[in-house]
């Protein structure tokens, strides 16, 4: 591993998991950690999310040859400014944010002359905070690296090696394409889930307790996603606005067609769509990106 | 148990699970089973989904004091007509369909003079067919019984006892209210999931293989629901049209508001909604209707 000292800024689900994964997979590498919240720093210390938990971002980054920002998308620029003057020459600054074009711009603005190569490990759970991380979060998950134009290809290679060492599979693409891909595979699903859970909790005809009781009919899967960190997701939608709106409008057009099929009692159109979507599911399971057990193994009594 | 002979018509996920659950929880009760598909009957026989698998529906129901229809919602009326003349006096006919108003009508039309009390166990997985069922499917799940006007309350009580014996918790309500509750907790979530999976598989800018690779960002949860049985779900939308359209329009209004918030960069509106939806998740987990492990336990390496 060509990085010897890694600073992790932000010690929630992602930052904490990186710290634990480095400890588990890269025992020779030293980690420092910082979080703006003193209570998070205390808990991070107790859990050992990094070798040393520092009281300022500047202290955390000062000897680091890799700095990874693990703060909400909207806080990246300000967090980088906080430690900009403390960076050592030759350092690489990266991040884990879910939208890449605006983050790239924010980090480059905050860190003129510093090598910045953003990344996004496509992994997570609905939990957040310093207790949520675990060492195997990145195992068999994809990490997308989005080098800006004129990025040093050797640094890109070193960042690829780093993520592969943590168990991830790595893909390199440009930030704009990343933002479109994630709009459909992650951002729109979260937006829809948040919205339908909100809709269901405000109905007049159906009580909230009924929604909760009968959630096993499908609704509960949406509530898991809709329990994700509010700040993180607010920032994603504010930062990946264009791609999200583009995909949302495509989805709305399709949903309007489906609504017309229901109004017209067009069973054939429904059946065709419902058959096609099964194939996608099979591919996801075949590629190891989901659990093949029915109901994710929740009903693990199958006999 | 006041039912001694139970006939199960349709031997997929639900019918098969009822047969296995009766065997496990009600050892003195005899079951007969029928499915229109000879291959399903053969497999049902091999798995022992019922004590006797019959070659016609009439044979299956002739000695039964409880007949449970487990066919797609749109096939209920025709399936009932097939065995109408073979029913013995005093039999109770029920079902497991996901929409209740149209089924009640169809069964009453097909079976004049026969006691009909529809039911809906709110339980299932994305798998279907004779291999999908398992004995514990109904454990700690709700079953909604929707007695028509003037239903015999003793028969209702016997049906409640039956479902409780299989491990379910039972609620009684009228068919119209059931249809609204399920529209929001089950039908709309499925409609949305089918649609977004369809949208994602037809994009020009993002390939299908990218959608599959990066599905861990949230999309994969929707694909599980969108892998459910196409015939069953087509029939649900055709039969619960009014309630589904009503709830869909409420959802579309809320989604339009969210779209406006994104356009206006209204982070506060997003944050408020995203915070509220976490509370619903907690209630569902607290009531035992979902798995509290992050990611449903898919990342069960937490340490």
Coordinates of C-alpha atoms in Angstrom, one line a residue:
Chain A
X1 CA 0.0 0.0 0.0
X2 CA 1.5 3.3 -1.1
X3 CA -0.4 5.3 1.5
X4 CA 1.1 5.2 5.0
X5 CA -1.0 7.8 6.9
X6 CA -4.6 8.2 6.1
X7 CA -6.8 11.0 7.6
X8 CA -10.6 10.5 7.8
X9 CA -12.6 13.6 8.1
X10 CA -16.1 12.8 9.3
X11 CA -16.7 9.7 11.4
X12 CA -20.2 8.5 10.6
X13 CA -21.2 5.3 8.8
X14 CA -18.8 5.7 5.9
X15 CA -15.8 7.3 7.7
X16 CA -16.1 4.8 10.6
X17 CA -16.3 1.9 8.2
X18 CA -13.2 3.1 6.3
X19 CA -11.3 3.4 9.6
X20 CA -12.3 -0.1 10.6
X21 CA -11.6 -1.6 7.2
X22 CA -8.1 -0.1 7.1
X23 CA -7.4 -1.6 10.5
X24 CA -8.6 -4.9 9.3
X25 CA -7.1 -5.0 5.8
X26 CA -4.1 -2.7 6.0
X27 CA -2.5 -3.2 9.4
X28 CA 0.6 -1.2 8.6
X29 CA -1.3 1.9 7.8
X30 CA -1.8 4.7 10.4
X31 CA -5.1 6.4 10.6
X32 CA -6.2 9.7 12.1
X33 CA -9.8 10.8 12.4
X34 CA -11.7 14.0 13.0
X35 CA -15.4 14.9 13.4
X36 CA -16.9 18.3 14.0
X37 CA -19.1 16.9 16.7
X38 CA -17.2 16.3 20.0
X39 CA -19.7 13.5 21.0
X40 CA -18.9 11.7 17.8
X41 CA -15.2 12.0 18.4
X42 CA -15.6 10.5 21.9
X43 CA -17.6 7.6 20.5
X44 CA -15.2 7.1 17.6
X45 CA -12.4 6.9 20.2
X46 CA -14.2 4.3 22.2
X47 CA -14.9 2.2 19.1
X48 CA -11.4 2.7 17.7
X49 CA -12.6 4.0 14.4
X50 CA -9.1 5.5 13.8
X51 CA -5.8 5.0 15.5
X52 CA -5.8 8.6 16.7
X53 CA -8.8 10.9 17.0
X54 CA -7.8 14.5 16.7
X55 CA -9.5 17.6 18.1
X56 CA -9.1 19.6 14.9
X57 CA -9.2 18.7 11.2
X58 CA -5.8 20.4 10.8
X59 CA -4.2 18.1 13.3
X60 CA -5.7 15.1 11.7
X61 CA -4.4 15.8 8.2
X62 CA -1.0 17.2 8.9
X63 CA 1.1 14.1 8.3
X64 CA -1.4 12.3 6.0
X65 CA -0.6 11.3 2.5
X66 CA -4.3 10.5 1.8
X67 CA -7.2 12.5 3.2
X68 CA -10.7 11.2 2.8
X69 CA -13.7 13.5 3.4
X70 CA -16.7 11.6 4.7
X71 CA -19.0 14.5 5.5
X72 CA -22.4 15.3 3.9
X73 CA -22.1 16.4 0.3
X74 CA -23.0 20.0 1.1
X75 CA -20.3 20.3 3.8
X76 CA -17.3 19.2 1.6
X77 CA -16.0 22.6 0.6
X78 CA -16.2 24.1 4.1
X79 CA -14.6 21.0 5.6
X80 CA -11.7 21.1 3.1
X81 CA -11.1 24.8 3.8
X82 CA -10.8 24.0 7.5
X83 CA -7.7 21.9 6.9
X84 CA -6.4 23.4 3.6
X85 CA -3.4 25.1 5.2
X86 CA -2.3 22.1 7.2
X87 CA -1.9 19.6 4.3
X88 CA 1.6 18.3 3.5
X89 CA 3.0 18.5 0.0
X90 CA 2.1 15.6 -2.3
X91 CA -1.0 14.7 -0.4
X92 CA -4.0 13.2 -2.2
X93 CA -7.5 14.4 -1.1
X94 CA -10.5 12.2 -1.9
X95 CA -14.0 11.8 -0.5
X96 CA -17.0 9.4 -0.5
X97 CA -19.9 11.6 -1.5
X98 CA -22.9 10.5 -3.5
X99 CA -22.7 13.3 -6.1
X100 CA -19.5 14.0 -7.9
X101 CA -19.6 17.1 -10.2
X102 CA -20.4 19.6 -7.5
X103 CA -18.0 18.0 -5.0
X104 CA -15.1 18.0 -7.5
X105 CA -15.7 21.8 -8.0
X106 CA -16.0 22.5 -4.3
X107 CA -12.8 20.6 -3.4
X108 CA -10.8 22.1 -6.2
X109 CA -12.0 25.6 -5.2
X110 CA -11.1 25.0 -1.5
X111 CA -7.8 23.4 -2.2
X112 CA -6.0 25.1 -5.1
X113 CA -2.8 23.3 -6.1
X114 CA -3.8 20.2 -4.2
X115 CA -4.3 16.8 -6.0
X116 CA -8.1 16.0 -5.7
X117 CA -9.5 12.7 -6.9
X118 CA -13.1 12.2 -5.8
X119 CA -14.5 8.7 -5.2
X120 CA -17.9 7.1 -4.3
X121 CA -18.2 3.7 -2.6
X122 CA -21.7 2.5 -3.5
X123 CA -22.3 0.9 -0.2
X124 CA -24.3 1.8 2.9
X125 CA -27.1 1.0 5.2
X126 CA -30.0 3.0 6.6
X127 CA -28.0 3.6 9.8
X128 CA -25.8 6.6 10.4
X129 CA -23.5 8.0 13.1
X130 CA -20.3 6.7 14.7
X131 CA -21.9 3.4 15.8
X132 CA -23.1 2.5 12.3
X133 CA -19.8 1.6 10.6
X134 CA -18.3 -1.8 10.2
X135 CA -15.2 -3.2 8.5
X136 CA -16.8 -5.2 5.8
X137 CA -19.1 -2.5 4.4
X138 CA -17.2 -2.3 1.1
X139 CA -16.7 -6.0 0.5
X140 CA -17.9 -7.0 -3.0
X141 CA -19.4 -3.5 -3.5
X142 CA -18.4 -1.1 -6.3
X143 CA -16.4 2.0 -5.7
X144 CA -16.6 4.6 -8.5
X145 CA -13.6 6.9 -8.9
X146 CA -14.1 10.1 -10.9
X147 CA -10.7 11.7 -11.7
X148 CA -11.0 15.3 -12.8
X149 CA -9.4 16.3 -16.2
X150 CA -5.6 16.2 -16.0
X151 CA -5.6 14.1 -12.9
X152 CA -2.3 12.3 -12.2
X153 CA -2.9 8.7 -13.4
X154 CA -0.4 7.3 -10.9
X155 CA -2.5 8.8 -8.1
X156 CA -5.6 7.4 -9.7
X157 CA -3.9 4.0 -9.6
X158 CA -3.0 4.3 -6.0
X159 CA -6.5 5.2 -5.1
X160 CA -7.8 2.2 -7.0
X161 CA -5.4 0.0 -5.1
X162 CA -6.6 1.5 -1.8
X163 CA -10.2 0.7 -2.4
X164 CA -9.5 -2.7 -3.7
X165 CA -7.5 -3.4 -0.6
X166 CA -10.7 -2.6 1.4
X167 CA -12.5 -5.3 -0.6
X168 CA -14.2 -3.1 -3.1
X169 CA -14.4 -3.5 -6.9
X170 CA -13.4 -0.3 -8.7
X171 CA -14.7 1.5 -11.8
X172 CA -13.4 4.8 -13.2
X173 CA -15.7 7.2 -15.0
X174 CA -16.2 10.9 -15.3
X175 CA -18.2 12.9 -12.7
X176 CA -21.1 13.8 -15.0
X177 CA -21.7 10.2 -15.9
X178 CA -21.5 9.1 -12.3
X179 CA -24.1 11.6 -11.4
X180 CA -26.6 10.3 -13.9
X181 CA -25.9 6.6 -13.0
X182 CA -26.4 7.3 -9.3
X183 CA -29.5 9.5 -10.0
X184 CA -31.2 6.4 -11.2
X185 CA -29.7 3.7 -9.0
X186 CA -29.8 5.6 -5.8
X187 CA -31.1 9.1 -5.7
X188 CA -34.5 8.6 -7.3
X189 CA -35.2 5.5 -5.3
X190 CA -34.5 7.4 -2.1
X191 CA -36.6 10.4 -3.3
X192 CA -39.5 8.1 -4.1
X193 CA -39.2 6.2 -0.8
X194 CA -39.1 9.4 1.2
X195 CA -42.1 10.7 -0.6
X196 CA -44.4 7.6 -0.4
X197 CA -43.6 7.1 3.3
X198 CA -44.6 10.8 3.8
X199 CA -47.8 10.3 1.8
X200 CA -48.7 7.2 3.8
X201 CA -48.2 8.9 7.1
X202 CA -50.6 11.8 6.2
X203 CA -53.6 10.1 4.8
X204 CA -57.1 10.8 6.2
X205 CA -58.8 7.6 5.2
X206 CA -56.0 5.2 6.5
X207 CA -54.5 5.7 9.9
X208 CA -50.8 5.7 10.6
X209 CA -51.2 2.7 12.8
X210 CA -52.8 0.8 9.9
X211 CA -49.9 1.7 7.6
X212 CA -47.5 0.3 10.2
X213 CA -49.5 -2.8 10.9
X214 CA -49.9 -3.9 7.3
X215 CA -46.5 -2.7 6.0
X216 CA -45.4 -6.3 5.3
X217 CA -47.3 -6.0 2.0
X218 CA -44.4 -4.1 0.4
X219 CA -44.4 -0.7 2.1
X220 CA -41.8 -1.7 4.8
X221 CA -39.0 -2.0 2.2
X222 CA -39.5 1.7 1.3
X223 CA -39.4 2.7 5.0
X224 CA -35.9 1.2 5.3
X225 CA -34.5 3.5 2.6
X226 CA -36.6 6.4 4.0
X227 CA -34.8 6.0 7.3
X228 CA -31.5 7.1 5.8
X229 CA -29.7 10.2 7.1
X230 CA -31.7 13.3 6.4
X231 CA -28.8 15.8 6.1
X232 CA -26.9 13.5 3.8
X233 CA -29.8 13.1 1.5
X234 CA -30.9 16.7 1.5
X235 CA -27.4 17.6 0.3
X236 CA -27.5 14.9 -2.4
X237 CA -30.7 16.3 -3.9
X238 CA -29.4 19.9 -3.7
X239 CA -26.1 18.9 -5.4
X240 CA -27.2 16.5 -8.0
X241 CA -30.3 18.5 -9.0
X242 CA -30.1 18.4 -12.8
X243 CA -29.5 14.6 -13.1
X244 CA -32.2 13.9 -10.4
X245 CA -34.7 16.1 -12.2
X246 CA -34.0 14.5 -15.5
X247 CA -34.4 11.0 -14.2
X248 CA -37.4 12.0 -12.1
X249 CA -39.2 13.3 -15.2
X250 CA -38.5 10.1 -17.1
X251 CA -39.9 8.2 -14.2
X252 CA -43.0 10.5 -14.0
X253 CA -43.7 9.9 -17.7
X254 CA -43.5 6.1 -17.2
X255 CA -45.8 6.3 -14.1
X256 CA -48.3 8.4 -16.1
X257 CA -48.4 5.6 -18.7
X258 CA -48.9 3.0 -15.9
X259 CA -51.7 5.2 -14.5
X260 CA -53.3 5.3 -18.0
X261 CA -53.0 1.5 -18.2
X262 CA -54.9 1.1 -14.9
X263 CA -57.6 3.6 -16.0
X264 CA -58.0 1.7 -19.3
X265 CA -57.9 -1.7 -17.6
X266 CA -55.0 -2.6 -20.0
X267 CA -53.8 -5.8 -18.3
X268 CA -51.5 -6.7 -21.2
X269 CA -49.4 -3.5 -20.8
X270 CA -49.0 -4.2 -17.1
X271 CA -48.2 -7.9 -17.5
X272 CA -45.5 -7.0 -20.1
X273 CA -43.8 -4.6 -17.7
X274 CA -44.1 -6.8 -14.7
X275 CA -42.5 -9.7 -16.6
X276 CA -39.6 -7.6 -17.8
X277 CA -38.7 -6.3 -14.4
X278 CA -38.1 -9.8 -13.0
X279 CA -35.1 -10.2 -15.3
X280 CA -33.3 -7.2 -13.8
X281 CA -33.7 -8.7 -10.3
X282 CA -32.2 -12.0 -11.5
X283 CA -29.2 -10.2 -12.9
X284 CA -28.6 -8.2 -9.7
X285 CA -28.7 -11.4 -7.6
X286 CA -26.5 -13.2 -10.1
X287 CA -23.9 -10.4 -9.9
X288 CA -23.7 -10.7 -6.1
X289 CA -25.3 -7.3 -5.5
X290 CA -28.2 -8.6 -3.5
X291 CA -29.3 -11.5 -1.3
X292 CA -31.1 -14.2 -3.3
X293 CA -33.0 -15.5 -0.2
X294 CA -36.7 -14.6 -0.6
X295 CA -37.6 -11.5 1.4
X296 CA -33.8 -10.9 1.9
X297 CA -33.9 -13.9 4.3
X298 CA -36.3 -12.1 6.6
X299 CA -38.5 -15.2 6.4
X300 CA -35.6 -17.6 6.9
X301 CA -37.7 -20.5 7.9
X302 CA -38.1 -21.9 4.4
X303 CA -38.3 -25.7 4.5
Chain B
X1 CA -60.1 -26.5 15.4
X2 CA -63.6 -26.5 14.1
X3 CA -62.6 -27.3 10.4
X4 CA -61.7 -30.9 9.8
X5 CA -61.2 -30.9 6.0
X6 CA -59.7 -28.0 4.2
X7 CA -59.5 -27.7 0.4
X8 CA -56.8 -25.4 -1.0
X9 CA -57.5 -24.3 -4.6
X10 CA -54.2 -23.0 -6.2
X11 CA -50.9 -24.3 -4.9
X12 CA -48.5 -21.4 -5.3
X13 CA -46.7 -19.4 -2.6
X14 CA -49.8 -18.8 -0.6
X15 CA -51.7 -22.0 -1.1
X16 CA -48.6 -24.1 -0.6
X17 CA -47.7 -22.2 2.6
X18 CA -51.3 -22.7 4.0
X19 CA -50.9 -26.5 3.3
X20 CA -47.6 -26.7 5.0
X21 CA -48.7 -24.5 7.9
X22 CA -51.8 -26.7 8.5
X23 CA -49.6 -29.8 8.5
X24 CA -47.3 -28.1 11.0
X25 CA -49.9 -26.4 13.3
X26 CA -53.1 -28.5 12.9
X27 CA -51.9 -32.1 12.6
X28 CA -55.5 -33.5 12.9
X29 CA -56.8 -31.6 10.0
X30 CA -57.0 -33.2 6.5
X31 CA -56.1 -31.1 3.5
X32 CA -56.8 -31.6 -0.2
X33 CA -55.2 -29.5 -2.9
X34 CA -55.9 -28.6 -6.5
X35 CA -54.1 -26.5 -9.1
X36 CA -55.1 -26.0 -12.7
X37 CA -51.5 -26.6 -13.9
X38 CA -50.6 -30.4 -13.9
X39 CA -46.9 -29.6 -13.4
X40 CA -47.8 -27.6 -10.2
X41 CA -49.9 -30.5 -9.0
X42 CA -47.0 -32.9 -9.5
X43 CA -44.6 -30.7 -7.6
X44 CA -47.2 -30.0 -4.9
X45 CA -47.5 -33.8 -4.5
X46 CA -43.7 -34.2 -4.2
X47 CA -43.4 -31.4 -1.6
X48 CA -46.5 -32.6 0.3
X49 CA -48.3 -29.2 0.1
X50 CA -51.6 -31.0 0.9
X51 CA -52.4 -34.5 2.1
X52 CA -54.1 -35.4 -1.1
X53 CA -53.6 -33.6 -4.5
X54 CA -56.7 -34.0 -6.6
X55 CA -57.0 -33.9 -10.4
X56 CA -60.1 -31.6 -10.4
X57 CA -61.3 -28.8 -8.1
X58 CA -64.6 -30.6 -7.6
X59 CA -62.8 -33.7 -6.2
X60 CA -60.7 -31.4 -3.9
X61 CA -63.7 -29.6 -2.4
X62 CA -66.3 -32.4 -2.1
X63 CA -65.7 -33.3 1.6
X64 CA -64.3 -30.0 2.7
X65 CA -65.8 -27.8 5.4
X66 CA -63.4 -24.9 4.5
X67 CA -62.3 -24.1 0.9
X68 CA -59.6 -21.5 0.5
X69 CA -59.1 -20.0 -3.0
X70 CA -55.4 -19.1 -3.6
X71 CA -55.6 -18.2 -7.2
X72 CA -54.9 -14.7 -8.8
X73 CA -57.5 -12.1 -7.9
X74 CA -58.9 -12.1 -11.5
X75 CA -59.3 -15.9 -11.5
X76 CA -61.4 -16.2 -8.3
X77 CA -64.9 -16.2 -9.9
X78 CA -64.1 -18.8 -12.6
X79 CA -62.2 -21.0 -10.1
X80 CA -65.3 -20.9 -7.8
X81 CA -67.7 -21.8 -10.6
X82 CA -65.6 -24.8 -11.4
X83 CA -66.3 -26.4 -8.0
X84 CA -69.6 -24.7 -7.1
X85 CA -71.8 -27.8 -7.7
X86 CA -69.5 -30.1 -5.7
X87 CA -69.5 -28.2 -2.4
X88 CA -71.1 -29.9 0.6
X89 CA -73.8 -28.1 2.7
X90 CA -72.5 -25.9 5.4
X91 CA -69.1 -25.3 3.8
X92 CA -67.3 -22.0 4.2
X93 CA -65.5 -20.5 1.2
X94 CA -62.7 -18.1 1.7
X95 CA -59.7 -16.8 -0.2
X96 CA -56.3 -15.0 0.2
X97 CA -56.6 -12.3 -2.5
X98 CA -55.0 -8.8 -2.1
X99 CA -58.2 -6.9 -3.1
X100 CA -61.4 -7.7 -1.4
X101 CA -64.4 -5.8 -2.8
X102 CA -64.3 -7.3 -6.3
X103 CA -63.5 -10.7 -5.0
X104 CA -66.4 -10.7 -2.5
X105 CA -68.7 -9.9 -5.4
X106 CA -67.2 -12.5 -7.7
X107 CA -67.4 -15.3 -5.2
X108 CA -71.0 -14.4 -4.1
X109 CA -72.0 -14.3 -7.8
X110 CA -70.4 -17.7 -8.5
X111 CA -71.6 -19.4 -5.3
X112 CA -75.2 -18.3 -4.6
X113 CA -76.4 -19.6 -1.2
X114 CA -72.9 -20.5 -0.1
X115 CA -71.2 -18.8 2.9
X116 CA -68.4 -16.7 1.6
X117 CA -66.0 -14.8 4.0
X118 CA -63.0 -13.4 2.2
X119 CA -59.6 -13.0 3.9
X120 CA -56.2 -11.6 3.1
X121 CA -53.0 -12.7 4.9
X122 CA -50.6 -9.7 4.5
X123 CA -47.6 -11.9 4.0
X124 CA -45.5 -13.0 1.1
X125 CA -42.2 -13.0 -0.6
X126 CA -41.1 -12.1 -4.1
X127 CA -41.1 -15.8 -5.1
X128 CA -44.0 -17.7 -6.6
X129 CA -45.0 -21.2 -7.6
X130 CA -45.2 -24.5 -5.8
X131 CA -41.6 -24.3 -4.5
X132 CA -42.1 -20.9 -2.9
X133 CA -44.3 -21.8 0.1
X134 CA -43.1 -22.5 3.6
X135 CA -44.9 -23.3 6.9
X136 CA -44.0 -20.2 8.8
X137 CA -45.0 -17.5 6.2
X138 CA -47.9 -16.3 8.4
X139 CA -46.1 -16.2 11.7
X140 CA -46.5 -12.8 13.3
X141 CA -48.1 -11.4 10.2
X142 CA -51.5 -9.8 10.0
X143 CA -54.5 -11.5 8.3
X144 CA -57.4 -9.2 7.5
X145 CA -60.9 -10.8 7.4
X146 CA -63.6 -8.9 5.5
X147 CA -67.0 -10.4 6.3
X148 CA -69.7 -9.4 3.9
X149 CA -72.9 -7.8 5.3
X150 CA -75.0 -10.4 7.1
X151 CA -72.1 -12.9 7.4
X152 CA -72.6 -15.5 10.1
X153 CA -70.6 -14.3 13.1
X154 CA -69.9 -17.8 14.2
X155 CA -68.3 -18.6 10.9
X156 CA -66.2 -15.4 11.1
X157 CA -65.0 -16.5 14.6
X158 CA -64.1 -20.0 13.2
X159 CA -62.1 -18.3 10.4
X160 CA -60.3 -16.1 12.9
X161 CA -59.4 -19.2 15.0
X162 CA -58.1 -20.9 11.8
X163 CA -55.7 -18.0 10.9
X164 CA -54.6 -17.6 14.5
X165 CA -53.8 -21.3 14.6
X166 CA -51.4 -20.7 11.7
X167 CA -49.6 -18.1 13.7
X168 CA -51.3 -15.0 12.2
X169 CA -52.7 -12.0 14.1
X170 CA -56.2 -11.2 12.8
X171 CA -58.1 -8.0 12.2
X172 CA -61.7 -7.7 10.9
X173 CA -62.7 -4.8 8.7
X174 CA -65.0 -4.1 5.7
X175 CA -63.8 -4.8 2.2
X176 CA -63.8 -1.2 1.0
X177 CA -61.6 -0.1 3.9
X178 CA -59.2 -3.0 3.3
X179 CA -58.9 -2.0 -0.3
X180 CA -57.8 1.5 0.7
X181 CA -55.4 0.3 3.4
X182 CA -53.7 -2.2 1.0
X183 CA -53.6 0.3 -1.8
X184 CA -51.2 2.4 0.2
X185 CA -49.3 -0.3 2.1
X186 CA -48.9 -2.8 -0.8
X187 CA -50.4 -1.9 -4.2
X188 CA -48.8 1.5 -4.7
X189 CA -45.4 0.4 -3.5
X190 CA -45.5 -2.4 -6.0
X191 CA -46.7 -0.1 -8.8
X192 CA -43.9 2.3 -8.1
X193 CA -41.3 -0.4 -7.9
X194 CA -42.4 -2.0 -11.2
X195 CA -42.4 1.4 -12.9
X196 CA -38.9 2.6 -11.6
X197 CA -37.3 -0.8 -12.5
X198 CA -38.9 -0.4 -16.0
X199 CA -37.6 3.2 -16.3
X200 CA -34.1 2.2 -15.2
X201 CA -33.9 -0.6 -17.8
X202 CA -34.8 1.6 -20.7
X203 CA -32.5 4.6 -20.3
X204 CA -30.3 5.8 -23.1
X205 CA -27.7 7.5 -21.0
X206 CA -27.2 4.8 -18.4
X207 CA -26.8 1.2 -19.5
X208 CA -28.6 -1.7 -18.0
X209 CA -25.4 -3.2 -16.8
X210 CA -24.6 0.0 -14.9
X211 CA -28.0 -0.1 -13.3
X212 CA -27.3 -3.6 -12.1
X213 CA -23.8 -3.0 -10.9
X214 CA -24.6 0.0 -8.8
X215 CA -27.9 -1.2 -7.5
X216 CA -26.7 -1.4 -3.9
X217 CA -27.3 2.4 -3.7
X218 CA -31.0 1.8 -3.1
X219 CA -32.4 0.5 -6.4
X220 CA -32.0 -3.2 -5.5
X221 CA -34.7 -3.0 -2.8
X222 CA -37.2 -2.0 -5.5
X223 CA -36.2 -4.8 -7.8
X224 CA -37.1 -7.4 -5.1
X225 CA -40.7 -6.1 -5.0
X226 CA -40.7 -5.8 -8.8
X227 CA -39.8 -9.5 -9.1
X228 CA -43.2 -10.5 -7.7
X229 CA -45.7 -12.6 -9.7
X230 CA -46.8 -10.6 -12.8
X231 CA -50.3 -12.3 -13.2
X232 CA -51.1 -11.8 -9.5
X233 CA -50.2 -8.1 -9.6
X234 CA -51.9 -7.3 -12.9
X235 CA -55.1 -8.7 -11.4
X236 CA -54.6 -6.6 -8.2
X237 CA -54.4 -3.4 -10.2
X238 CA -57.3 -4.3 -12.4
X239 CA -59.4 -5.2 -9.4
X240 CA -58.5 -2.5 -6.9
X241 CA -58.5 0.3 -9.5
X242 CA -60.4 3.0 -7.7
X243 CA -58.4 2.9 -4.4
X244 CA -55.1 2.5 -6.3
X245 CA -55.8 5.5 -8.5
X246 CA -56.9 7.6 -5.5
X247 CA -53.7 6.8 -3.6
X248 CA -51.6 7.2 -6.7
X249 CA -52.9 10.7 -7.2
X250 CA -52.1 11.6 -3.6
X251 CA -48.6 10.3 -4.1
X252 CA -48.2 12.1 -7.4
X253 CA -49.2 15.4 -5.7
X254 CA -46.6 14.8 -3.0
X255 CA -43.9 13.9 -5.5
X256 CA -44.7 17.1 -7.5
X257 CA -44.1 19.1 -4.3
X258 CA -40.8 17.3 -3.8
X259 CA -39.9 18.1 -7.4
X260 CA -40.6 21.8 -6.7
X261 CA -38.5 21.7 -3.6
X262 CA -35.6 20.4 -5.6
X263 CA -36.1 23.0 -8.4
X264 CA -36.3 25.7 -5.7
X265 CA -33.3 24.2 -3.8
X266 CA -35.6 24.2 -0.7
X267 CA -33.4 22.1 1.6
X268 CA -35.6 22.8 4.6
X269 CA -38.7 21.2 3.1
X270 CA -36.6 18.1 2.2
X271 CA -35.0 17.9 5.6
X272 CA -38.4 18.1 7.4
X273 CA -39.8 15.2 5.3
X274 CA -36.7 13.1 5.6
X275 CA -36.7 13.4 9.3
X276 CA -40.4 12.6 9.7
X277 CA -40.1 9.4 7.7
X278 CA -37.5 7.9 10.1
X279 CA -40.2 7.7 12.9
X280 CA -42.4 5.5 10.7
X281 CA -39.5 3.0 10.2
X282 CA -38.9 2.8 14.0
X283 CA -42.6 2.0 14.6
X284 CA -42.6 -0.8 12.0
X285 CA -39.5 -2.4 13.6
X286 CA -40.9 -1.9 17.1
X287 CA -44.1 -3.7 16.1
X288 CA -42.1 -6.7 14.8
X289 CA -43.2 -6.1 11.1
X290 CA -39.6 -5.8 9.9
X291 CA -36.0 -6.8 10.6
X292 CA -34.1 -4.2 12.7
X293 CA -30.7 -5.3 11.4
X294 CA -29.3 -2.7 9.1
X295 CA -29.8 -3.5 5.4
X296 CA -32.1 -6.3 6.6
X297 CA -29.1 -8.1 7.8
X298 CA -27.6 -8.3 4.3
X299 CA -24.4 -6.8 5.7
X300 CA -24.4 -9.1 8.7
X301 CA -20.7 -8.5 9.5
X302 CA -21.3 -5.6 11.9
X303 CA -18.7 -5.7 14.6

